[in-house]
PDB file of C-alpha atoms and ligand atoms in Angstrom:
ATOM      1  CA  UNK Y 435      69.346  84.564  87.631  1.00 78.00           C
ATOM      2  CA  UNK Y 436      70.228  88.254  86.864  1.00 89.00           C
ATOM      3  CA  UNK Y 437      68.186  89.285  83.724  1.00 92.00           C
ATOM      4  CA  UNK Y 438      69.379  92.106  80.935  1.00 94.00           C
ATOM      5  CA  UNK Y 439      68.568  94.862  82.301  1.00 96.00           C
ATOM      6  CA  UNK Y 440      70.662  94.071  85.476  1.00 95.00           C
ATOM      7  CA  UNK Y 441      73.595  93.125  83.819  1.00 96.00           C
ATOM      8  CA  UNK Y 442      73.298  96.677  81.838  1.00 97.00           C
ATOM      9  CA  UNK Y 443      73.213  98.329  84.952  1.00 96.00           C
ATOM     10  CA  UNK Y 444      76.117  96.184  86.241  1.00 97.00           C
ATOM     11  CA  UNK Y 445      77.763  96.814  83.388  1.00 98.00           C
ATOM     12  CA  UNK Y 446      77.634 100.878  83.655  1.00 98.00           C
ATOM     13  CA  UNK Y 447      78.043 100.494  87.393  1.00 97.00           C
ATOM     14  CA  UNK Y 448      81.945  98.907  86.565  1.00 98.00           C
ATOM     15  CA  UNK Y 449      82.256 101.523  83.794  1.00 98.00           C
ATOM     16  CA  UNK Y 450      81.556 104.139  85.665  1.00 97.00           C
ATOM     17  CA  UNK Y 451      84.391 102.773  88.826  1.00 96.00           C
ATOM     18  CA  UNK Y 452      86.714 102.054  85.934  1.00 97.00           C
ATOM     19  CA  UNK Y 453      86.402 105.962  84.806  1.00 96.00           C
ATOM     20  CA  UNK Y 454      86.805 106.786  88.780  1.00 95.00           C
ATOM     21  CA  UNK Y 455      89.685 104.893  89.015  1.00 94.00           C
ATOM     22  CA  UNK Y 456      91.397 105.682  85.998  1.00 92.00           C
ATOM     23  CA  UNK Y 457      91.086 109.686  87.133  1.00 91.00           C
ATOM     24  CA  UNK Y 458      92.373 108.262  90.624  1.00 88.00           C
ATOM     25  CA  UNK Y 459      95.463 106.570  89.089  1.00 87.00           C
ATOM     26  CA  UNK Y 460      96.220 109.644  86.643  1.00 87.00           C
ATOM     27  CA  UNK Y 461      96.051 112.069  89.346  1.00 83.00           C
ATOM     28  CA  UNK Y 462      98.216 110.192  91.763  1.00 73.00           C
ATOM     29  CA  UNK Y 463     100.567 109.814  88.740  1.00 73.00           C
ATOM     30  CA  UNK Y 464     100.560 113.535  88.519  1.00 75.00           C
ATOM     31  CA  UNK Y 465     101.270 114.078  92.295  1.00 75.00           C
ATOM     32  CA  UNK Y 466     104.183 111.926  92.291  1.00 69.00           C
ATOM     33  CA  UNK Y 467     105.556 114.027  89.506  1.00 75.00           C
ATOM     34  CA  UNK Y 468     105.077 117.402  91.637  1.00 76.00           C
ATOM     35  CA  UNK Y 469     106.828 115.273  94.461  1.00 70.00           C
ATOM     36  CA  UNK Y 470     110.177 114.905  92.447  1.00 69.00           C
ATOM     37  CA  UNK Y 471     110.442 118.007  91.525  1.00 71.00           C
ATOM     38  CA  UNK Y 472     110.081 118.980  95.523  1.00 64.00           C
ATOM     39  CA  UNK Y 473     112.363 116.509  96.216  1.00 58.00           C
ATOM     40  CA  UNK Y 474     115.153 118.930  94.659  1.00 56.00           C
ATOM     41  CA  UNK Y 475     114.031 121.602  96.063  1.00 58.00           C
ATOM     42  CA  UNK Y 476     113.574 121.442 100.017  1.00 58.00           C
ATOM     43  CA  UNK Y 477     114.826 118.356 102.182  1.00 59.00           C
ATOM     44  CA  UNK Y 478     111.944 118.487 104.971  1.00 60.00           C
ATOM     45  CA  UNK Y 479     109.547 118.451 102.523  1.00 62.00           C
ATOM     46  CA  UNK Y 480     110.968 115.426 101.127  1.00 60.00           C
ATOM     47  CA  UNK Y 481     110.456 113.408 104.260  1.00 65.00           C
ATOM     48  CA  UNK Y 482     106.835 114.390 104.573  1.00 66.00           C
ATOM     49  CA  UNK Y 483     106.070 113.543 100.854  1.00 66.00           C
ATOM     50  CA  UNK Y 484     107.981 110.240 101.159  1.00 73.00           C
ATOM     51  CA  UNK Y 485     105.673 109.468 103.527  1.00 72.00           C
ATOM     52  CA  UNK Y 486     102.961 110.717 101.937  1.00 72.00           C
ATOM     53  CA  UNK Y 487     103.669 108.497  98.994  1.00 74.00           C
ATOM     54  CA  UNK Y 488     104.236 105.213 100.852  1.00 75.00           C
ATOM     55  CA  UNK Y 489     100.552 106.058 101.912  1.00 74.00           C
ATOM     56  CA  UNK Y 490      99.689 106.680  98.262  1.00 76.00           C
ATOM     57  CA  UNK Y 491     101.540 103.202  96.572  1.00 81.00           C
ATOM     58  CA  UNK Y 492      99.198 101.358  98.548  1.00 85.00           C
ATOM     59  CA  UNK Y 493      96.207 102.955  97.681  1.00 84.00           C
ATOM     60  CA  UNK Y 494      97.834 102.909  94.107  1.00 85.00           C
ATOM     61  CA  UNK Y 495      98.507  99.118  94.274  1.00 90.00           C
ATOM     62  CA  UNK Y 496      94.815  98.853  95.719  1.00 91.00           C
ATOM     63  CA  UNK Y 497      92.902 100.310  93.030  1.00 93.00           C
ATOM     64  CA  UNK Y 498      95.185  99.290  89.957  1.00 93.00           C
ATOM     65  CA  UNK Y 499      93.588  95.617  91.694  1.00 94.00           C
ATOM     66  CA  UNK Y 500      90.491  96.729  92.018  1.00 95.00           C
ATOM     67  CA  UNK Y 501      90.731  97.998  87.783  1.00 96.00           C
ATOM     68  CA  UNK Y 502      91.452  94.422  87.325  1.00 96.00           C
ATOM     69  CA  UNK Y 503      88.915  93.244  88.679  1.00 96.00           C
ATOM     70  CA  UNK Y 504      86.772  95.417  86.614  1.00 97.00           C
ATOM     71  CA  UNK Y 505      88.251  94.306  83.941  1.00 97.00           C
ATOM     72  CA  UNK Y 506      87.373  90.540  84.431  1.00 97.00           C
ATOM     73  CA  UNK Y 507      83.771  91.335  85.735  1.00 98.00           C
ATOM     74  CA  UNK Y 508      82.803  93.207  82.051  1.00 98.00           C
ATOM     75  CA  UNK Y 509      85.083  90.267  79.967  1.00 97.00           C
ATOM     76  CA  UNK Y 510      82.659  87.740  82.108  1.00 97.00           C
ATOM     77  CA  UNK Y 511      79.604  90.093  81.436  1.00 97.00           C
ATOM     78  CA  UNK Y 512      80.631  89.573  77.475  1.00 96.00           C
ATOM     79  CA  UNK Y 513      80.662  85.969  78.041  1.00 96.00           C
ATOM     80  CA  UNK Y 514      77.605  85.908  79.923  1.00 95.00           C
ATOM     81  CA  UNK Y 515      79.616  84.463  83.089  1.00 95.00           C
ATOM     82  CA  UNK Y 516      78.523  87.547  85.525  1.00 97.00           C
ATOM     83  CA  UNK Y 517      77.555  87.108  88.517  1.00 96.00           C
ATOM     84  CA  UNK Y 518      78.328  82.810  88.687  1.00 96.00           C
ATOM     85  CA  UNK Y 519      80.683  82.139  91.523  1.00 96.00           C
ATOM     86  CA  UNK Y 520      84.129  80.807  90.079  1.00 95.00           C
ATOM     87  CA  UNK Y 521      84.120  77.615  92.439  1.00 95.00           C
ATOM     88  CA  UNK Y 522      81.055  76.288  92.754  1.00 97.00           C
ATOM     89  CA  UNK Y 523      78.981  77.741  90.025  1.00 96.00           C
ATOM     90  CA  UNK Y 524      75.836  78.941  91.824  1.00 95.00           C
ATOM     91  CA  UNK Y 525      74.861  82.412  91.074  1.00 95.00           C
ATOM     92  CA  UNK Y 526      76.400  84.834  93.335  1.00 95.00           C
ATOM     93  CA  UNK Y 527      73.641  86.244  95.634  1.00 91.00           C
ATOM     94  CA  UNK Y 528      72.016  89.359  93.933  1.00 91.00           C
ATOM     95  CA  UNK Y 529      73.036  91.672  97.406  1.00 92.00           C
ATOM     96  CA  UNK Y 530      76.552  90.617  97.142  1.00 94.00           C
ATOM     97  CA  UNK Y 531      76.804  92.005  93.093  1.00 96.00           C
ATOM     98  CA  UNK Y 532      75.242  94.791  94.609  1.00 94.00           C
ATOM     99  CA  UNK Y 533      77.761  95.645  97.245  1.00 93.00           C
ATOM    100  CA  UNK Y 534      80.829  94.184  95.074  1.00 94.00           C
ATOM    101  CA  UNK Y 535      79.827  94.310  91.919  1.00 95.00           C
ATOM    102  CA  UNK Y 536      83.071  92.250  90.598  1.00 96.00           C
ATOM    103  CA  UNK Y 537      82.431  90.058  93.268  1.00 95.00           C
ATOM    104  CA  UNK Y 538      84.104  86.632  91.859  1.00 95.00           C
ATOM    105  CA  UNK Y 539      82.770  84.108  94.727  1.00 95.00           C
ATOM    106  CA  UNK Y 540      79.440  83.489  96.194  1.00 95.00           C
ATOM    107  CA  UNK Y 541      79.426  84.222  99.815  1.00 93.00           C
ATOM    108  CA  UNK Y 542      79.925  80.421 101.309  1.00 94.00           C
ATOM    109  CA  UNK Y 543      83.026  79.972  98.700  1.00 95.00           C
ATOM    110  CA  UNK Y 544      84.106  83.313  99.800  1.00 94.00           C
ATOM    111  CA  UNK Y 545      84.298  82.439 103.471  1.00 93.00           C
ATOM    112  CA  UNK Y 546      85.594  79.022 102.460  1.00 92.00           C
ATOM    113  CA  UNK Y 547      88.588  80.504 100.790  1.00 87.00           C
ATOM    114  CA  UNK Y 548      89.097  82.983 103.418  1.00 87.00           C
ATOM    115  CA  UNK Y 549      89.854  80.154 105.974  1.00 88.00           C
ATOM    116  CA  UNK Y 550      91.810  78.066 103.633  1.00 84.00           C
ATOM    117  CA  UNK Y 551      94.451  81.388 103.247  1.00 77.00           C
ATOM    118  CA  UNK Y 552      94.775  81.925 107.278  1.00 66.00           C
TER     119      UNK Y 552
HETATM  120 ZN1   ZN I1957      80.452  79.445  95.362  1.00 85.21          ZN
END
């Protein structure tokens, strides 16, 4: 089982990717504005930024996911539901948290679900 002081550093660990992506999505926000006002200005430039924010929507999409996720890892950290895999309710191997720390399933659920989408 994960004791305090891990789920305090889980805890900042999330905190600190939730600042990270909030800068992320604020910046990108801000690009997109620049883009517009290019857009008025010079057609090829248009169809290079178009492109260029196709490419960023989908990182966009991607980490506006990835903040919920966040979100749900530090409501289940309040809760005291970290780190227990959703299906099955075995903790969630210790090395998993560590490389996804929002990580939802353990790693046989994981795999299970995986095959069940295909
Ligand atoms: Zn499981």
């Amino acid at each position: 089982m994960l004791t305090k002081v891990d789920l305090n550093s889980f805890e900042s660990k999330l905190l600190d990717r939730r600042v990270q992506i909030d800068k992320n999505l604020r910046g990108t926000a801000l690009e997109l504005d620049e883009m517009r006002d290019l857009e008025l200005n010079d057609e090829g430039d248009f169809a290079a930024a178009s492109a260029e924010t196709i490419v960023d929507s989908a990182i966009l999409i991607q980490q506006r996911k990835e903040l919920n996720e966040i979100e749900l890892a530090l409501d289940k950290i309040k809760r005291g539901s970290f780190g227990i895999c959703e299906m099955c309710e075995e903790p969630i191997g210790r090395a998993r948290l560590e490389v996804k720390n929002f990580a939802r399933f353990c790693i046989t659920c994981r795999e299970i679900s995986e095959k069940e989408s295909k």
